[in-house]
Coordinates of N, CA and C in Angstrom, one line a residue:
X1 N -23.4 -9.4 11.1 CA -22.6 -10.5 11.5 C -23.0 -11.8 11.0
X2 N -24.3 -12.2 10.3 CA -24.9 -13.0 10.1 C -24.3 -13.2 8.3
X3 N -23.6 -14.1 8.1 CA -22.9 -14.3 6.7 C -23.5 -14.4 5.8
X4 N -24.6 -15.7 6.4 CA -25.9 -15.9 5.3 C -26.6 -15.4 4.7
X5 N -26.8 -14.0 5.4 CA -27.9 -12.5 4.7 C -27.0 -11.8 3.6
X6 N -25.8 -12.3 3.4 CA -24.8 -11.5 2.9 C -24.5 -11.8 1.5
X7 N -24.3 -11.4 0.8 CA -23.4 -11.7 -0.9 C -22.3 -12.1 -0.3
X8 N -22.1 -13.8 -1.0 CA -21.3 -14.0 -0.3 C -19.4 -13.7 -1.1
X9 N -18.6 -14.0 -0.7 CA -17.4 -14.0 -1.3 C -17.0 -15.1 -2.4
X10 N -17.2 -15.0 -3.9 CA -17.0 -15.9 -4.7 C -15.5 -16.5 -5.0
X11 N -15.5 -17.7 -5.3 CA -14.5 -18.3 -5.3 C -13.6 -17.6 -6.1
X12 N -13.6 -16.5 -7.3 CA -12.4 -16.0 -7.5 C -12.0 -14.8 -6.7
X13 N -13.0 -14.2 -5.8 CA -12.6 -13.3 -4.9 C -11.9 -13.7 -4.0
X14 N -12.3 -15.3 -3.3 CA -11.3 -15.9 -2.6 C -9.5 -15.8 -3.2
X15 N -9.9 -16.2 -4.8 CA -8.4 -16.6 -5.1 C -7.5 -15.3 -5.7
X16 N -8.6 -14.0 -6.2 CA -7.8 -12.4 -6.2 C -7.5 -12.0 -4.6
X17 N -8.1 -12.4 -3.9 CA -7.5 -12.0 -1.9 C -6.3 -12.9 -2.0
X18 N -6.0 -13.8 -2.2 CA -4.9 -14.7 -1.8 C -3.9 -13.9 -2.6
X19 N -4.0 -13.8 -3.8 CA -2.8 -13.5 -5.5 C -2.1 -11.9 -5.0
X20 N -3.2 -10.7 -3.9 CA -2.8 -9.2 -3.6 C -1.8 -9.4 -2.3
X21 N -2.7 -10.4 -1.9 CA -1.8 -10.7 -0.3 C -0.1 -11.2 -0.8
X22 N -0.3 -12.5 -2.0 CA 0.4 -12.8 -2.2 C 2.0 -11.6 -2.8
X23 N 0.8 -11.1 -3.7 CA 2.1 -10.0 -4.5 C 2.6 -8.7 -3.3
X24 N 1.4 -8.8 -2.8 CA 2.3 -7.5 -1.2 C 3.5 -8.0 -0.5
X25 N 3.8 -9.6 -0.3 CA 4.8 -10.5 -0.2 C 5.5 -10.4 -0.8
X26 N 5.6 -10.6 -2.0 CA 6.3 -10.6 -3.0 C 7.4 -9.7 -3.3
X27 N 6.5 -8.6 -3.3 CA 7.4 -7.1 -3.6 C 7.4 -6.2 -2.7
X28 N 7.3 -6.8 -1.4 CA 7.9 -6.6 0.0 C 7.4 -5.1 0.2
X29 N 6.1 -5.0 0.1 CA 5.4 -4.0 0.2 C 4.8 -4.0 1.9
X30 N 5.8 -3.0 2.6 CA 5.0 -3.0 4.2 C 3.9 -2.5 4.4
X31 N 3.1 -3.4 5.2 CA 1.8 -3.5 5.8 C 1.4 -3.5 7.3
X32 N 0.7 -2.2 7.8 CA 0.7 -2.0 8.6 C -0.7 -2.3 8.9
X33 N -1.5 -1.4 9.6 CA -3.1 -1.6 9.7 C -3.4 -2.2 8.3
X34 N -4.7 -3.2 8.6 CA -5.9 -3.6 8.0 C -6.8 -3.6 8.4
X35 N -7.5 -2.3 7.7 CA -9.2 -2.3 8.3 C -9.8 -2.5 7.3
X36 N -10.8 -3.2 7.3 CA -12.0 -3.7 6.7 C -13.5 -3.3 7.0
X37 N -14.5 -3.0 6.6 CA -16.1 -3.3 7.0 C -16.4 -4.4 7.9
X38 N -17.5 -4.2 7.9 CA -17.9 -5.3 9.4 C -18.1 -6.3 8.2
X39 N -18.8 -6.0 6.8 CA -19.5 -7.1 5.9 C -18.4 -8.4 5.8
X40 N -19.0 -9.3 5.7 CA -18.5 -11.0 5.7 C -17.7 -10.7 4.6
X41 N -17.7 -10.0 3.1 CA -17.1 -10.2 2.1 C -15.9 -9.2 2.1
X42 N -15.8 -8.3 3.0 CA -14.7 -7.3 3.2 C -13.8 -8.1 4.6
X43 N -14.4 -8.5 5.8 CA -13.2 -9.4 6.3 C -12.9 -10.5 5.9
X44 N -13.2 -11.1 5.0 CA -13.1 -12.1 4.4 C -12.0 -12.0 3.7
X45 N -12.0 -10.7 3.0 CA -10.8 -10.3 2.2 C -9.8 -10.1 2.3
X46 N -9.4 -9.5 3.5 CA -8.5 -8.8 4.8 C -8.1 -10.0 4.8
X47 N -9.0 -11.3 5.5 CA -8.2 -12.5 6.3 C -7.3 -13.0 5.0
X48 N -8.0 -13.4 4.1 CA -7.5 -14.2 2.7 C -5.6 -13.5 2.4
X49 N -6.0 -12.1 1.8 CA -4.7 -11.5 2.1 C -3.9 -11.6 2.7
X50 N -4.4 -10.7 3.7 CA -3.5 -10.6 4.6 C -3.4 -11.1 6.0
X51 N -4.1 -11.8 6.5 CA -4.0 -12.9 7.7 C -4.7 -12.2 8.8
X52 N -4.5 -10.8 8.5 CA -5.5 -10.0 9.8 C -6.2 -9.1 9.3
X53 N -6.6 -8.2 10.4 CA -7.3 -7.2 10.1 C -8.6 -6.9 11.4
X54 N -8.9 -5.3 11.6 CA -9.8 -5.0 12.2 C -10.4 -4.5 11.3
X55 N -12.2 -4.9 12.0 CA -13.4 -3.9 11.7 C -13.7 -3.2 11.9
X56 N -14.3 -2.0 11.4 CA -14.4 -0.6 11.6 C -15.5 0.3 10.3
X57 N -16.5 0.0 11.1 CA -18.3 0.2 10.3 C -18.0 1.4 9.8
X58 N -16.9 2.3 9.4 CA -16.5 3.7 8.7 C -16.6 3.2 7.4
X59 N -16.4 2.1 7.0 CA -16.0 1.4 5.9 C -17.5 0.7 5.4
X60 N -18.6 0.7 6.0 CA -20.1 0.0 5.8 C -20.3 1.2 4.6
X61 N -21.2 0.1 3.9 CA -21.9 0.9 2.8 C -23.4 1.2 3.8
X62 N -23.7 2.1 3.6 CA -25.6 2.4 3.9 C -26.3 1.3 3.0
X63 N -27.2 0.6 4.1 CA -28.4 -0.3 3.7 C -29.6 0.1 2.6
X64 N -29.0 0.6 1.3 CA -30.5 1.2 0.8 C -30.1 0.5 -0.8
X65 N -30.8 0.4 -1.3 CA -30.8 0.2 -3.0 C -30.8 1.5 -4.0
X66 N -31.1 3.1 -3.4 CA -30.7 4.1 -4.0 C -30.1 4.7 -3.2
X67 N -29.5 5.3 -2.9 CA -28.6 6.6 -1.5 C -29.5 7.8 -2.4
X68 N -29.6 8.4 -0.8 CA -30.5 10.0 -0.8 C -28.9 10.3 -0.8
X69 N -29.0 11.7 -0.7 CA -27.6 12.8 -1.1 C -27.3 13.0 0.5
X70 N -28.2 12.7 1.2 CA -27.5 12.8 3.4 C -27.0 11.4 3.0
X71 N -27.0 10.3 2.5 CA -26.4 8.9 3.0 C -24.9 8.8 2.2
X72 N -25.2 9.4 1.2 CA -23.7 9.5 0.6 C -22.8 10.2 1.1
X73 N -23.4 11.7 1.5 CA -22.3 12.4 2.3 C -22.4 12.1 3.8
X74 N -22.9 11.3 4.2 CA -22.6 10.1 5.4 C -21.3 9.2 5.1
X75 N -21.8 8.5 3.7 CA -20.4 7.7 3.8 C -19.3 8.3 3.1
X76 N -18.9 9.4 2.6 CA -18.1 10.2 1.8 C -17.6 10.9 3.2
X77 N -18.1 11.2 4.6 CA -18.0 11.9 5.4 C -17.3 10.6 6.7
X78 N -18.0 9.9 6.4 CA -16.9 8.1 7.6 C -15.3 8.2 7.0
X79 N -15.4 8.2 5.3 CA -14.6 7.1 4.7 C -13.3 7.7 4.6
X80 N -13.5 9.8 4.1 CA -12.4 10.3 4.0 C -11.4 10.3 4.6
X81 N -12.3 10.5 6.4 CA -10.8 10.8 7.2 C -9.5 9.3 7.2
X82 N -10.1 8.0 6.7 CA -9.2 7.0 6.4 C -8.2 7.3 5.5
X83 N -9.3 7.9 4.1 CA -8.2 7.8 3.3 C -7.1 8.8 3.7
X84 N -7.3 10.1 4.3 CA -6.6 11.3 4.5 C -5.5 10.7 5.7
X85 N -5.7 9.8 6.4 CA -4.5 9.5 7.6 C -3.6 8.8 7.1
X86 N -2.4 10.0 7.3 CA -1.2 9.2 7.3 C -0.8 8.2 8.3
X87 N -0.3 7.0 7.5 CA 0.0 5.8 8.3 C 1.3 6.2 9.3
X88 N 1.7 5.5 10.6 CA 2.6 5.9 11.2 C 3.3 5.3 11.1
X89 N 3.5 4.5 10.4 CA 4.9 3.6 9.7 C 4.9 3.1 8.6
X90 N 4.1 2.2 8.5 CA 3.6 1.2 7.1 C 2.1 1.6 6.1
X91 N 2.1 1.3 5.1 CA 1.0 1.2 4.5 C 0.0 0.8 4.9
X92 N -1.5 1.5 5.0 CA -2.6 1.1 5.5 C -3.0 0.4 4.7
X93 N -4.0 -0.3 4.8 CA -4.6 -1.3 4.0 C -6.3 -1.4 4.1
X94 N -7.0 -0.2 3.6 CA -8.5 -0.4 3.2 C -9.2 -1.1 2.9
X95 N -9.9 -2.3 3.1 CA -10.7 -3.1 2.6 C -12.3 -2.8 2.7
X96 N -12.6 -2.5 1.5 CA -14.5 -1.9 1.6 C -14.9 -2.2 0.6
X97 N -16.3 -1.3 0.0 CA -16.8 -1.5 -0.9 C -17.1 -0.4 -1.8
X98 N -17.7 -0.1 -3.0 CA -17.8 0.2 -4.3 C -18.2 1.8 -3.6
X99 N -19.5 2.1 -3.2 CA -20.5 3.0 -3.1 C -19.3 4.1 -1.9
X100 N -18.9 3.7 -0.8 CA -18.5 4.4 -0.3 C -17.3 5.0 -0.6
X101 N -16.3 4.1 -1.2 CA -14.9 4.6 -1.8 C -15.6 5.7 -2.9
X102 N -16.5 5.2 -3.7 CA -16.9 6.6 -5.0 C -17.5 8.0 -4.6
X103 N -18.5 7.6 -3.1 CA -18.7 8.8 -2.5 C -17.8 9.6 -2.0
X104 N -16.5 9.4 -1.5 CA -15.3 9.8 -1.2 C -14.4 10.1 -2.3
X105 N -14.2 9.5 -3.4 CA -13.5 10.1 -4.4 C -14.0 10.6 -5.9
X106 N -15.3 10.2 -6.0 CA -16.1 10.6 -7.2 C -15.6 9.2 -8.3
X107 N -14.8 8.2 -7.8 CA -14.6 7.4 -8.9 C -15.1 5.4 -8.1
X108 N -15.8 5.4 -9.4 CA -16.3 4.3 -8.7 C -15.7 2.8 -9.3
X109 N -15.2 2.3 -8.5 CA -14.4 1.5 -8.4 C -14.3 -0.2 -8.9
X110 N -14.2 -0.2 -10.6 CA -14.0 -1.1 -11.2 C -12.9 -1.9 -11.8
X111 N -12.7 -3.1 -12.2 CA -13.5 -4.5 -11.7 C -13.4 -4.9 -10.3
X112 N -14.5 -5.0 -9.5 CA -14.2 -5.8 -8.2 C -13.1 -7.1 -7.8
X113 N -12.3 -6.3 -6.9 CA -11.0 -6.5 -6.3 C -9.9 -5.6 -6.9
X114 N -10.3 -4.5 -7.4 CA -9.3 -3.2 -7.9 C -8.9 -2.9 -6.4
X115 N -7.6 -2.5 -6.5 CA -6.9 -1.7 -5.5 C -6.3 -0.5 -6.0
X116 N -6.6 0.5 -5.5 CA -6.1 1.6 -5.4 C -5.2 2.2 -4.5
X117 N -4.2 3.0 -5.0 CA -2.9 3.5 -4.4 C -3.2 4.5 -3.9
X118 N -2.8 5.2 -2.9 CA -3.6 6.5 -2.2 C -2.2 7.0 -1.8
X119 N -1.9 8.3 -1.2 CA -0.8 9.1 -0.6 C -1.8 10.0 0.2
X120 N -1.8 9.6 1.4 CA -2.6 10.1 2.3 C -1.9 11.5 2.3
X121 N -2.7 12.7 2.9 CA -2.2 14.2 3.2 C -2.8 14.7 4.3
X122 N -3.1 14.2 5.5 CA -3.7 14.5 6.5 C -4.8 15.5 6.6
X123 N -4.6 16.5 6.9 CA -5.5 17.5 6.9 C -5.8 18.2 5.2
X124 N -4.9 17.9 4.6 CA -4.9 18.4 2.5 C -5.6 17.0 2.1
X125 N -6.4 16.2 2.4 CA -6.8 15.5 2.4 C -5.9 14.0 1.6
X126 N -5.9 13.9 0.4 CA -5.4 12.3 -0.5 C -5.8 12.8 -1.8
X127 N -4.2 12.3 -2.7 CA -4.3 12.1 -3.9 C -4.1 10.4 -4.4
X128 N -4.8 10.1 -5.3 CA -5.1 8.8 -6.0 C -3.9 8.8 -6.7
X129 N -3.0 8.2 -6.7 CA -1.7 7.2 -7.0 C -2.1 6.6 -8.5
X130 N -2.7 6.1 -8.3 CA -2.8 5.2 -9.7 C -3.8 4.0 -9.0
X131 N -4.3 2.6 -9.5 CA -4.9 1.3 -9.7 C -4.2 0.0 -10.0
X132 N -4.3 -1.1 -9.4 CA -4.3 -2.2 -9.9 C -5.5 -3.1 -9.9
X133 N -5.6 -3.6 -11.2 CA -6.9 -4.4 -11.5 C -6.4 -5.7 -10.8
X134 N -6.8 -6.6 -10.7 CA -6.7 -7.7 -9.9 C -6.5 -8.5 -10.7
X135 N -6.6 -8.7 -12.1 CA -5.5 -9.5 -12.9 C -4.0 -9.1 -13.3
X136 N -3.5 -7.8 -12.6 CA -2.6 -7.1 -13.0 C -1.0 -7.9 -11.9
X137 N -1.9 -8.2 -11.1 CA -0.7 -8.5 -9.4 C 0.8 -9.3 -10.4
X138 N 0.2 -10.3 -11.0 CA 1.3 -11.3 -11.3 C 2.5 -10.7 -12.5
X139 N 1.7 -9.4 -12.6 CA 2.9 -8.6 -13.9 C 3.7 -7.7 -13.4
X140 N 3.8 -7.6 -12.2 CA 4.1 -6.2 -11.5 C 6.1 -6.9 -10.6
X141 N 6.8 -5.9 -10.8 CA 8.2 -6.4 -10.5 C 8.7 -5.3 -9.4

């Protein structure tokens, strides 16, 4: 909860949160839930976007500088059932970080502020849709 301990959110992450929020506006893409991590740089993201959002530590990376093979399928084991739930109306909206989206899909997730497209399958778990890089928002119709 303490922001200062944290990496903080840099000014172009500020202005790629604003440009995704913006283009979801844009191309009238519905948004339903936004969950995010508890971390300062993941709600941070949420708010910038999209003006709300709850926290929900499913979405925390583990505190370590290497992951043992229990911590990964710790967070490969939080992160799935998100991606697997179908939304009950609108598009969910995941806000997290690198280590745990890759322990859940095996693909690790570059350049920071990539968004990925998901088709949740409930219990058949989620296929990966495709990516948008975060310089990509302003080319999309």
């Amino acid at each position: 909860g303490d922001c200062s301990t944290q990496r903080e959110l840099s000014e172009a992450g500020w202005a790629e949160a604003k440009t995704i929020g913006a283009a979801f506006d844009r191309l009238e893409i519905p948004v339903g839930d936004v969950i995010s991590s508890e971390y300062c740089r993941g709600w941070m993201t949420a708010d910038l976007a999209f003006g709300r959002y709850t926290q929900n530590a499913d979405l925390n990376f583990e505190p370590a500088e290497d992951y043992s093979d229990t911590q990964i399928a710790t967070m490969r084991d939080r992160v799935t059932p998100h991606l697997a739930q179908v939304p009950a109306a609108a598009n969910t909206v995941l806000v997290g970080h690198d280590d745990p989206f890759e322990a859940a899909t095996g693909i690790y997730p570059e350049p920071m502020g990539i968004v990925f497209v998901l088709q949740p399958k409930g219990e058949d778990g989620f296929s990966i849709l495709g990516a948008i890089a975060p310089g990509d928002w302003d080319g999309l119709s």
